[in-house]
């Protein structure tokens, strides 16, 4: 059964982790923006995949997929309404960022699921 | 009621101090700096709407540890400060998402004679105090039961919150007006205001909306 409360908890922990760790990272002078964006992508979508799969053990992949889509959509809205970046005029960019988000999130969910299955197998 | 609030505040002052430094201070700082960034930026379309969202989120996101403290106090128990911080992290997601959705409804409701706006604001005032339920449906159900029970008196709570905030802010601005000010001074004043005022409002509203806490044996 899909637990909406736990799903929201996973999204909240992911947003909080992103805020805290990118605040700490900003003190380190970094040469390239690419590395920073890579770290942030893996952090945000990886953590939402991990926690969604951890707290929704019966439907891990659905929760990870929906969480990644939701956070990506929040970031689109924020960049459109607050920063005035014309993201909705660029369908390829939207498809690229959504697919990266879903791929990273599902990879982490898959890893969490495999880990849990292995541990349960070792316990039995 | 006021005696109860002061009693709870005095018995739990150490937890409140830790949460003020660990939760209210960073949340207020981030929301205030976000407001300044959006208002200065040339690119933003609607800086005012985002600023009000930041203020509303700042009020709502800090509620859970204080609510848990009052519930524990009513059962003759105390909670560890770390427990409250973990509870804050747990409840952040649902508060953030539901607040964003209902704030969006409130803004869009301006075109419908402000009727959805009032309903959404009343919902935003009440639902954080029922957000620890098992599923989302029970949160909505308890919130609407409380709205129906309290109905017109809720305007009083809104007036209390707004007037305390605006009154303290105005008094502090009068005090500050003689000095040379910058963003940092405003930020510190804002944090001080929130740290002083928020715990009392949270304890008052929890006692007000969670009626079953006052009579634990009755159901």
Short mmCIF file of C-alpha atoms in Angstrom, two decimals:
data_model
loop_
_atom_site.label_atom_id
_atom_site.label_comp_id
_atom_site.label_asym_id
_atom_site.label_seq_id
_atom_site.Cartn_x
_atom_site.Cartn_y
_atom_site.Cartn_z
CA UNK A 1 0.00 0.00 0.00
CA UNK A 2 1.35 3.41 -0.98
CA UNK A 3 1.84 5.55 2.15
CA UNK A 4 1.45 9.24 1.26
CA UNK A 5 2.69 10.48 4.65
CA UNK A 6 6.02 8.64 4.30
CA UNK A 7 6.29 9.82 0.69
CA UNK A 8 5.97 13.46 1.81
CA UNK A 9 8.52 12.80 4.56
CA UNK A 10 11.01 11.56 1.97
CA UNK A 11 10.51 14.70 -0.16
CA UNK A 12 10.94 16.94 2.89
CA UNK A 13 14.14 15.25 4.02
CA UNK A 14 15.50 15.53 0.48
CA UNK A 15 14.75 19.28 0.29
CA UNK A 16 16.27 19.89 3.74
CA UNK A 17 19.42 17.91 2.85
CA UNK A 18 19.79 19.89 -0.38
CA UNK A 19 19.45 23.22 1.44
CA UNK A 20 21.89 22.34 4.25
CA UNK A 21 24.59 20.66 2.16
CA UNK A 22 24.57 23.23 -0.65
CA UNK A 23 24.85 25.97 2.01
CA UNK A 24 27.93 24.19 3.39
CA UNK A 25 29.34 23.55 -0.12
CA UNK A 26 29.13 27.25 -0.96
CA UNK A 27 31.98 27.93 1.48
CA UNK A 28 34.32 25.78 -0.61
CA UNK A 29 35.60 27.70 -3.66
CA UNK A 30 34.81 25.45 -6.60
CA UNK A 31 36.26 25.94 -10.07
CA UNK A 32 33.55 24.44 -12.24
CA UNK A 33 29.79 24.83 -12.11
CA UNK A 34 29.44 21.39 -13.70
CA UNK A 35 30.83 19.58 -10.68
CA UNK A 36 28.61 21.61 -8.34
CA UNK A 37 25.50 20.82 -10.40
CA UNK A 38 26.45 17.14 -10.58
CA UNK A 39 26.84 16.96 -6.80
CA UNK A 40 23.52 18.73 -6.30
CA UNK A 41 21.67 16.48 -8.77
CA UNK A 42 22.98 13.32 -7.14
CA UNK A 43 22.26 14.72 -3.68
CA UNK A 44 18.65 15.82 -4.32
CA UNK A 45 17.33 13.04 -6.52
CA UNK A 46 19.53 10.35 -4.96
CA UNK A 47 18.30 11.18 -1.48
CA UNK A 48 14.65 11.26 -2.57
CA UNK A 49 15.10 7.83 -4.20
CA UNK A 50 16.86 6.43 -1.16
CA UNK A 51 14.40 7.65 1.46
CA UNK A 52 11.30 6.94 -0.63
CA UNK A 53 12.45 3.36 -1.15
CA UNK A 54 13.43 3.03 2.49
CA UNK A 55 10.16 4.31 3.98
CA UNK A 56 7.83 2.86 1.34
CA UNK A 57 9.09 -0.73 1.25
CA UNK A 58 6.03 -2.09 -0.53
CA UNK A 59 6.05 0.32 -3.49
CA UNK A 60 9.66 1.60 -3.68
CA UNK A 61 9.87 2.38 -7.40
CA UNK A 62 6.54 4.22 -7.66
CA UNK A 63 7.45 6.39 -4.68
CA UNK A 64 10.94 7.18 -6.03
CA UNK A 65 9.56 8.01 -9.51
CA UNK A 66 6.78 10.28 -8.19
CA UNK A 67 9.17 12.01 -5.78
CA UNK A 68 11.70 12.77 -8.51
CA UNK A 69 8.97 14.11 -10.81
CA UNK A 70 7.54 16.25 -8.02
CA UNK A 71 10.86 17.85 -7.03
CA UNK A 72 11.73 18.50 -10.69
CA UNK A 73 8.32 20.14 -11.18
CA UNK A 74 8.79 22.33 -8.10
CA UNK A 75 12.15 23.46 -9.49
CA UNK A 76 10.56 24.28 -12.90
CA UNK A 77 7.86 26.39 -11.25
CA UNK A 78 10.44 28.18 -9.08
CA UNK A 79 12.71 28.96 -12.01
CA UNK A 80 9.78 30.17 -14.13
CA UNK A 81 8.01 32.36 -11.58
CA UNK A 82 10.87 33.55 -9.38
CA UNK A 83 14.00 33.62 -11.51
CA UNK A 84 12.22 34.27 -14.85
CA UNK A 85 14.12 31.58 -16.74
CA UNK A 86 12.06 30.51 -19.75
CA UNK A 87 12.14 26.78 -19.01
CA UNK A 88 8.74 26.09 -20.57
CA UNK A 89 9.95 27.39 -23.94
CA UNK A 90 12.50 24.58 -24.13
CA UNK A 91 10.82 21.13 -24.31
CA UNK A 92 14.09 19.28 -24.89
CA UNK A 93 15.58 20.77 -21.76
CA UNK A 94 12.53 19.71 -19.75
CA UNK A 95 12.72 16.17 -21.13
CA UNK A 96 16.46 15.98 -20.39
CA UNK A 97 16.21 17.20 -16.81
CA UNK A 98 13.17 15.03 -16.05
CA UNK A 99 14.88 11.93 -17.43
CA UNK A 100 18.10 12.60 -15.50
CA UNK A 101 16.07 13.11 -12.31
CA UNK A 102 14.12 9.89 -12.77
CA UNK A 103 17.22 7.88 -13.72
CA UNK A 104 19.23 8.97 -10.67
CA UNK A 105 16.28 8.49 -8.32
CA UNK A 106 15.41 5.04 -9.67
CA UNK A 107 19.06 3.93 -9.50
CA UNK A 108 19.23 4.83 -5.81
CA UNK A 109 15.85 3.17 -5.16
CA UNK A 110 17.09 0.02 -6.91
CA UNK A 111 20.24 0.01 -4.78
CA UNK A 112 18.23 0.43 -1.56
CA UNK A 113 15.85 -2.34 -2.56
CA UNK A 114 18.69 -4.74 -3.41
CA UNK A 115 20.44 -3.92 -0.14
CA UNK A 116 17.32 -4.59 1.90
CA UNK A 117 16.59 -7.86 0.11
CA UNK A 118 20.14 -9.04 0.69
CA UNK A 119 19.98 -8.17 4.38
CA UNK A 120 16.63 -9.91 4.80
CA UNK A 121 18.06 -12.95 3.03
CA UNK A 122 21.03 -12.96 5.39
CA UNK A 123 18.73 -12.76 8.40
CA UNK A 124 16.66 -15.76 7.37
CA UNK B 1 -5.23 30.00 29.55
CA UNK B 2 -2.39 32.52 30.07
CA UNK B 3 -1.33 30.77 33.28
CA UNK B 4 -1.15 27.47 31.38
CA UNK B 5 0.95 29.02 28.64
CA UNK B 6 3.43 30.58 31.10
CA UNK B 7 3.59 27.31 33.04
CA UNK B 8 4.43 25.27 29.92
CA UNK B 9 6.97 27.88 28.85
CA UNK B 10 8.71 27.87 32.24
CA UNK B 11 8.87 24.12 32.56
CA UNK B 12 10.31 23.61 29.08
CA UNK B 13 12.56 26.63 28.65
CA UNK B 14 15.71 24.64 27.89
CA UNK B 15 14.10 22.79 24.98
CA UNK B 16 12.66 26.07 23.68
CA UNK B 17 16.12 27.69 23.85
CA UNK B 18 17.73 24.84 21.88
CA UNK B 19 14.98 24.87 19.25
CA UNK B 20 15.20 28.65 18.93
CA UNK B 21 18.87 28.36 18.04
CA UNK B 22 18.64 25.19 15.98
CA UNK B 23 15.32 25.63 14.13
CA UNK B 24 13.87 29.15 14.27
CA UNK B 25 17.20 30.92 13.66
CA UNK B 26 18.20 29.10 10.41
CA UNK B 27 14.65 29.00 9.04
CA UNK B 28 14.14 32.74 9.61
CA UNK B 29 17.57 33.55 8.17
CA UNK B 30 17.00 31.57 4.98
CA UNK B 31 13.50 32.92 4.40
CA UNK B 32 14.57 36.53 5.06
CA UNK B 33 17.61 36.31 2.76
CA UNK B 34 15.43 34.67 0.10
CA UNK B 35 12.95 37.56 0.35
CA UNK B 36 15.76 40.12 -0.01
CA UNK B 37 17.26 38.26 -2.97
CA UNK B 38 13.92 38.07 -4.80
CA UNK B 39 13.04 41.71 -4.12
CA UNK B 40 16.42 43.04 -5.30
CA UNK B 41 16.59 40.86 -8.40
CA UNK B 42 15.55 42.42 -11.70
CA UNK B 43 14.32 39.13 -13.12
CA UNK B 44 11.59 38.18 -10.66
CA UNK B 45 8.02 38.46 -11.97
CA UNK B 46 6.11 38.42 -8.68
CA UNK B 47 8.47 39.16 -5.77
CA UNK B 48 5.63 40.08 -3.37
CA UNK B 49 3.88 36.73 -3.71
CA UNK B 50 7.10 34.83 -3.08
CA UNK B 51 7.89 37.03 -0.06
CA UNK B 52 4.53 36.32 1.57
CA UNK B 53 5.02 32.60 0.87
CA UNK B 54 8.39 32.81 2.67
CA UNK B 55 6.77 34.49 5.69
CA UNK B 56 3.95 31.92 5.83
CA UNK B 57 6.40 29.01 5.49
CA UNK B 58 8.57 30.53 8.21
CA UNK B 59 5.58 30.51 10.57
CA UNK B 60 4.27 27.06 9.68
CA UNK B 61 7.47 25.02 9.37
CA UNK B 62 8.61 25.68 12.97
CA UNK B 63 5.38 24.40 14.58
CA UNK B 64 5.91 20.59 15.07
CA UNK B 65 8.46 20.41 17.95
CA UNK B 66 6.50 22.94 20.05
CA UNK B 67 3.26 21.07 19.40
CA UNK B 68 4.88 17.80 20.44
CA UNK B 69 6.21 19.51 23.58
CA UNK B 70 2.71 20.64 24.61
CA UNK B 71 1.26 17.18 23.95
CA UNK B 72 4.02 15.58 26.05
CA UNK B 73 3.45 18.14 28.83
CA UNK B 74 -0.25 17.31 28.98
CA UNK B 75 0.68 13.68 29.57
CA UNK B 76 3.08 14.69 32.39
CA UNK B 77 6.13 13.99 30.28
CA UNK B 78 9.01 15.95 28.75
CA UNK B 79 10.83 15.42 25.48
CA UNK B 80 14.52 15.62 24.65
CA UNK B 81 15.57 18.55 22.38
CA UNK B 82 17.05 16.14 19.81
CA UNK B 83 13.70 14.35 19.59
CA UNK B 84 12.06 17.64 18.63
CA UNK B 85 14.62 18.35 15.92
CA UNK B 86 14.10 14.88 14.43
CA UNK B 87 10.34 15.48 14.56
CA UNK B 88 10.86 18.79 12.71
CA UNK B 89 12.80 16.98 9.97
CA UNK B 90 10.07 14.34 9.74
CA UNK B 91 7.18 16.80 9.43
CA UNK B 92 8.92 19.24 7.07
CA UNK B 93 7.77 17.60 3.83
CA UNK B 94 4.03 17.53 4.40
CA UNK B 95 4.01 21.06 5.85
CA UNK B 96 6.04 22.41 2.92
CA UNK B 97 3.97 20.77 0.19
CA UNK B 98 0.50 21.38 1.65
CA UNK B 99 1.42 25.00 2.47
CA UNK B 100 2.61 25.60 -1.11
CA UNK B 101 -0.54 24.07 -2.61
CA UNK B 102 -2.96 25.97 -0.37
CA UNK B 103 -1.03 29.21 -0.72
CA UNK B 104 -1.33 28.82 -4.50
CA UNK B 105 -5.10 28.31 -4.08
CA UNK B 106 -5.25 31.43 -1.88
CA UNK B 107 -3.43 33.54 -4.47
CA UNK B 108 -5.56 32.25 -7.35
CA UNK B 109 -8.70 32.81 -5.26
CA UNK B 110 -8.25 36.56 -5.46
CA UNK B 111 -10.20 36.46 -8.74
CA UNK B 112 -13.17 34.71 -7.08
CA UNK B 113 -14.18 37.46 -4.61
CA UNK B 114 -11.60 36.27 -2.01
CA UNK B 115 -13.79 33.36 -0.87
CA UNK B 116 -11.22 30.57 -1.57
CA UNK B 117 -8.58 32.87 -0.08
CA UNK B 118 -10.26 32.96 3.33
CA UNK B 119 -10.89 29.22 3.33
CA UNK B 120 -7.28 28.51 2.38
CA UNK B 121 -5.90 30.89 5.02
CA UNK B 122 -8.04 29.31 7.74
CA UNK B 123 -6.91 25.87 6.57
CA UNK B 124 -3.25 27.01 6.65
CA UNK B 125 -3.73 28.25 10.23
CA UNK B 126 -5.15 24.96 11.50
CA UNK B 127 -3.69 22.00 9.60
CA UNK B 128 -0.12 22.08 11.07
CA UNK B 129 -1.59 21.22 14.47
CA UNK B 130 -3.10 18.00 13.11
CA UNK B 131 -0.23 17.03 10.82
CA UNK B 132 1.03 14.15 12.95
CA UNK B 133 -1.80 11.83 11.90
CA UNK B 134 -1.36 8.45 10.27
CA UNK B 135 -2.43 9.49 6.77
CA UNK B 136 -3.30 12.61 4.82
CA UNK B 137 -7.03 11.91 4.90
CA UNK B 138 -7.19 12.08 8.70
CA UNK B 139 -5.30 15.39 8.67
CA UNK B 140 -7.93 16.90 6.34
CA UNK B 141 -10.79 15.36 8.31
CA UNK B 142 -9.65 16.68 11.70
CA UNK B 143 -8.87 20.09 10.20
CA UNK B 144 -12.34 20.47 8.73
CA UNK B 145 -13.94 19.29 11.98
CA UNK B 146 -12.01 22.02 13.80
CA UNK B 147 -12.97 24.64 11.23
CA UNK B 148 -16.65 23.75 11.65
CA UNK B 149 -16.36 23.75 15.46
CA UNK B 150 -14.54 27.06 15.80
CA UNK B 151 -15.91 28.81 12.75
CA UNK B 152 -16.14 32.59 13.33
CA UNK B 153 -13.73 32.68 16.29
CA UNK B 154 -10.84 31.86 13.94
CA UNK B 155 -10.81 35.47 12.75
CA UNK B 156 -9.81 36.35 16.33
CA UNK B 157 -6.77 34.04 16.17
CA UNK B 158 -5.72 35.53 12.85
CA UNK B 159 -6.06 39.04 14.33
CA UNK B 160 -4.00 38.05 17.38
CA UNK B 161 -1.15 36.61 15.29
CA UNK B 162 -1.01 39.49 12.81
CA UNK B 163 -1.30 42.22 15.43
CA UNK B 164 1.37 40.72 17.72
CA UNK B 165 3.80 40.38 14.82
CA UNK B 166 3.13 43.80 13.33
CA UNK B 167 3.08 45.52 16.74
CA UNK B 168 6.40 44.04 17.88
CA UNK B 169 7.95 44.72 14.47
CA UNK B 170 6.80 48.35 14.56
CA UNK B 171 8.09 48.86 18.12
CA UNK B 172 11.46 47.42 17.20
CA UNK B 173 11.64 49.60 14.08
CA UNK B 174 10.97 52.70 16.23
CA UNK B 175 13.81 51.62 18.50
CA UNK B 176 16.12 51.05 15.51
CA UNK B 177 15.24 54.22 13.59
CA UNK B 178 17.94 56.34 15.27
CA UNK B 179 20.79 54.12 14.12
CA UNK B 180 22.37 53.41 10.76
CA UNK B 181 20.82 50.19 9.58
CA UNK B 182 21.76 47.45 7.20
CA UNK B 183 20.41 44.05 6.19
CA UNK B 184 22.26 42.28 8.99
CA UNK B 185 20.66 44.46 11.69
CA UNK B 186 17.19 43.86 10.21
CA UNK B 187 17.91 40.14 10.07
CA UNK B 188 18.96 40.03 13.73
CA UNK B 189 15.87 42.02 14.78
CA UNK B 190 13.67 39.67 12.79
CA UNK B 191 15.24 36.57 14.37
CA UNK B 192 14.89 38.12 17.83
CA UNK B 193 11.22 38.89 17.17
CA UNK B 194 10.49 35.36 15.97
CA UNK B 195 12.37 33.74 18.86
CA UNK B 196 10.49 35.87 21.39
CA UNK B 197 6.99 35.63 19.94
CA UNK B 198 6.64 32.28 18.16
CA UNK B 199 6.80 29.85 21.14
CA UNK B 200 3.95 31.66 22.94
CA UNK B 201 1.77 31.69 19.82
CA UNK B 202 2.47 28.00 19.14
CA UNK B 203 1.64 26.93 22.70
CA UNK B 204 -1.53 29.06 22.69
CA UNK B 205 -2.74 27.72 19.35
CA UNK B 206 -2.01 24.10 20.29
CA UNK B 207 -4.02 24.44 23.50
CA UNK B 208 -6.75 26.20 21.52
CA UNK B 209 -7.18 23.74 18.68
CA UNK B 210 -6.38 20.42 20.37
CA UNK B 211 -9.40 20.38 22.69
CA UNK B 212 -8.97 16.71 23.53
CA UNK B 213 -5.71 17.53 25.35
CA UNK B 214 -7.58 19.41 28.09
CA UNK B 215 -9.78 16.44 28.93
CA UNK B 216 -7.64 13.37 28.25
CA UNK B 217 -10.09 10.97 29.92
CA UNK B 218 -13.14 12.23 28.05
CA UNK B 219 -13.50 11.27 24.43
#
